[in-house]
Amino acid sequence: MKDTRQVMKRKERVTLSLSADMVERLRTVVYWSPKLTLTGVVESAIQSALMKLEKGKRFKKRKGKLPVGRPRKAQSSRG
């Protein structure tokens, strides 16, 4: 029987675009902080953002996949 502390959660690769400045700052922070990793810093930041957005209660499950591609521009009320 496996010790539950040794079982790692499944990870998924996610590709996204960030500003060049943000990526450079992130790399600099990790460079000067030997105990940190890029993944660790990003996971921590996302976890904090999720907690703030969810306000202690998770959102309902999605009904489908997220739309692919760039978001559509908002349509103006002009005809």
XYZ file of N, CA and C in Angstrom:
237
model
N 0.848 -1.188 0.000
C 0.000 0.000 0.000
C 0.888 1.244 0.000
N 0.572 2.196 -0.865
C 1.390 3.405 -0.982
C 1.097 4.375 0.146
N 2.138 5.037 0.590
C 1.996 6.107 1.575
C 1.404 7.310 0.838
N 0.272 7.832 1.306
C -0.395 8.928 0.599
C 0.452 10.186 0.526
N 1.394 10.360 1.419
C 2.259 11.544 1.364
C 3.199 11.485 0.179
N 3.469 10.286 -0.338
C 4.406 10.140 -1.444
C 3.722 10.220 -2.808
N 2.404 10.187 -2.844
C 1.681 10.236 -4.104
C 1.590 11.685 -4.566
N 2.146 11.952 -5.757
C 2.100 13.311 -6.302
C 0.796 13.514 -7.051
N 0.276 14.725 -6.988
C -0.905 15.045 -7.770
C -0.502 15.098 -9.233
N -1.414 14.676 -10.084
C -1.159 14.691 -11.521
C -1.001 16.137 -11.978
N -0.021 16.366 -12.811
C 0.231 17.716 -13.319
C -0.092 17.749 -14.804
N -0.486 18.914 -15.271
C -0.753 19.129 -16.688
C 0.073 20.300 -17.178
N 0.486 20.218 -18.420
C 1.232 21.314 -19.037
C 0.228 22.312 -19.610
N 0.465 23.586 -19.342
C -0.401 24.651 -19.843
C 0.477 25.662 -20.568
N 0.068 26.037 -21.752
C 0.812 27.039 -22.510
C 0.027 28.341 -22.499
N 0.691 29.415 -22.126
C 0.052 30.722 -22.122
C 1.082 31.786 -22.416
N 0.599 32.960 -22.740
C 1.497 34.073 -23.067
C 1.456 35.114 -21.960
N 2.631 35.530 -21.534
C 2.783 36.575 -20.520
C 3.644 37.678 -21.117
N 3.562 38.864 -20.549
C 4.394 39.951 -21.063
C 5.867 39.596 -20.860
N 6.695 40.065 -21.768
C 8.127 39.795 -21.684
C 8.703 40.316 -20.372
N 8.218 41.480 -19.926
C 8.695 42.058 -18.671
C 8.367 41.143 -17.491
N 7.153 40.606 -17.463
C 6.754 39.732 -16.366
C 7.598 38.455 -16.342
N 7.842 37.886 -17.505
C 8.658 36.670 -17.587
C 10.075 36.959 -17.116
N 10.629 38.083 -17.524
C 11.988 38.445 -17.108
C 12.056 38.649 -15.601
N 11.063 39.320 -15.033
C 11.026 39.519 -13.575
C 10.921 38.182 -12.851
N 10.080 37.303 -13.358
C 9.918 35.978 -12.762
C 11.232 35.206 -12.783
N 11.895 35.198 -13.919
C 13.179 34.488 -14.028
C 14.224 35.086 -13.088
N 14.225 36.408 -12.950
C 15.177 37.067 -12.057
C 14.917 36.693 -10.606
N 13.646 36.674 -10.209
C 13.292 36.277 -8.838
C 13.776 34.859 -8.556
N 13.530 33.948 -9.488
C 13.937 32.553 -9.288
C 15.463 32.430 -9.290
N 16.126 33.185 -10.141
C 17.591 33.158 -10.197
C 18.193 33.535 -8.847
N 17.652 34.588 -8.227
C 18.199 35.082 -6.967
C 17.612 34.394 -5.738
N 16.715 33.454 -5.928
C 16.085 32.721 -4.820
C 16.259 31.229 -5.070
N 17.405 30.674 -4.694
C 17.752 29.293 -5.035
C 16.721 28.235 -4.640
N 15.901 28.501 -3.635
C 14.924 27.492 -3.216
C 13.642 27.549 -4.045
N 13.501 28.558 -4.891
C 12.293 28.702 -5.699
C 12.474 28.101 -7.084
N 11.342 27.721 -7.692
C 11.326 27.276 -9.084
C 10.293 28.124 -9.822
N 10.419 28.189 -11.145
C 9.428 28.914 -11.936
C 8.033 28.347 -11.675
N 7.921 27.026 -11.731
C 6.626 26.381 -11.512
C 6.083 26.689 -10.130
N 6.921 26.629 -9.118
C 6.481 26.883 -7.754
C 5.945 28.290 -7.563
N 6.637 29.273 -8.127
C 6.199 30.665 -7.998
C 4.871 30.867 -8.730
N 4.761 30.321 -9.936
C 3.532 30.479 -10.715
C 2.370 29.755 -10.038
N 2.598 28.530 -9.550
C 1.535 27.793 -8.848
C 1.054 28.559 -7.621
N 1.977 29.123 -6.868
C 1.625 29.881 -5.674
C 0.792 31.115 -6.029
N 1.192 31.815 -7.080
C 0.460 33.011 -7.506
C -0.940 32.654 -7.997
N -1.047 31.579 -8.759
C -2.356 31.158 -9.266
C -3.241 30.695 -8.120
N -2.671 29.958 -7.169
C -3.442 29.503 -6.009
C -4.007 30.699 -5.243
N -3.192 31.723 -5.037
C -3.656 32.937 -4.345
C -4.776 33.621 -5.124
N -4.614 33.716 -6.440
C -5.635 34.351 -7.278
C -6.938 33.559 -7.250
N -6.847 32.227 -7.309
C -8.056 31.394 -7.269
C -8.795 31.557 -5.950
N -8.063 31.569 -4.856
C -8.694 31.730 -3.546
C -9.432 33.070 -3.473
N -8.819 34.111 -4.015
C -9.441 35.439 -4.008
C -10.696 35.453 -4.883
N -10.611 34.871 -6.068
C -11.744 34.865 -6.992
C -12.891 33.981 -6.510
N -12.554 32.851 -5.900
C -13.584 31.908 -5.444
C -14.220 32.319 -4.117
N -13.572 33.202 -3.388
C -14.093 33.706 -2.103
C -14.536 32.573 -1.179
N -13.704 31.543 -1.082
C -13.984 30.438 -0.162
C -14.944 29.389 -0.690
N -15.465 29.576 -1.883
C -16.404 28.608 -2.447
C -16.075 28.399 -3.920
N -15.848 27.150 -4.298
C -15.500 26.868 -5.687
C -16.661 27.167 -6.624
N -16.310 27.560 -7.849
C -17.316 27.774 -8.878
C -17.938 26.428 -9.256
N -19.116 26.464 -9.891
C -19.733 25.234 -10.402
C -18.828 24.653 -11.477
N -18.944 23.346 -11.705
C -18.155 22.708 -12.762
C -18.542 23.283 -14.114
N -17.560 23.315 -14.996
C -17.813 23.782 -16.357
C -18.763 22.824 -17.060
N -19.552 23.354 -17.982
C -20.458 22.513 -18.761
C -19.808 22.049 -20.054
N -18.663 22.599 -20.371
C -17.987 22.232 -21.613
C -16.567 22.744 -21.616
N -15.957 22.648 -22.778
C -14.581 23.109 -22.925
C -14.549 24.627 -23.046
N -13.390 25.190 -22.716
C -13.198 26.631 -22.888
C -13.109 26.946 -24.375
N -13.555 28.133 -24.781
C -13.414 28.519 -26.183
C -11.930 28.598 -26.547
N -11.617 28.231 -27.771
C -10.232 28.236 -28.238
C -9.984 29.520 -29.018
N -8.788 30.050 -28.917
C -8.425 31.235 -29.679
C -8.623 32.510 -28.891
N -8.432 33.606 -29.570
C -8.563 34.918 -28.935
C -10.025 35.212 -28.624
N -10.262 35.933 -27.523
C -11.646 36.321 -27.215
C -12.194 37.246 -28.299
N -13.470 37.131 -28.562
C -14.103 38.014 -29.544
C -14.204 39.418 -28.974
N -14.131 40.408 -29.854
C -14.314 41.794 -29.421
C -15.777 41.988 -29.061
N -16.011 42.815 -28.053
C -17.391 43.108 -27.659
C -18.086 43.830 -28.801
N -19.310 43.418 -29.087
C -20.061 44.069 -30.158
C -20.630 45.380 -29.646
N -20.514 46.408 -30.449
C -21.075 47.701 -30.050
C -22.578 47.692 -30.298
N -23.274 48.601 -29.650
C -24.727 48.671 -29.803
C -25.120 49.381 -31.099
N -24.114 49.902 -31.798
C -24.395 50.564 -33.080
C -24.712 49.516 -34.140
N -25.627 49.789 -34.993
C -26.053 48.827 -35.991
C -25.518 49.088 -37.284
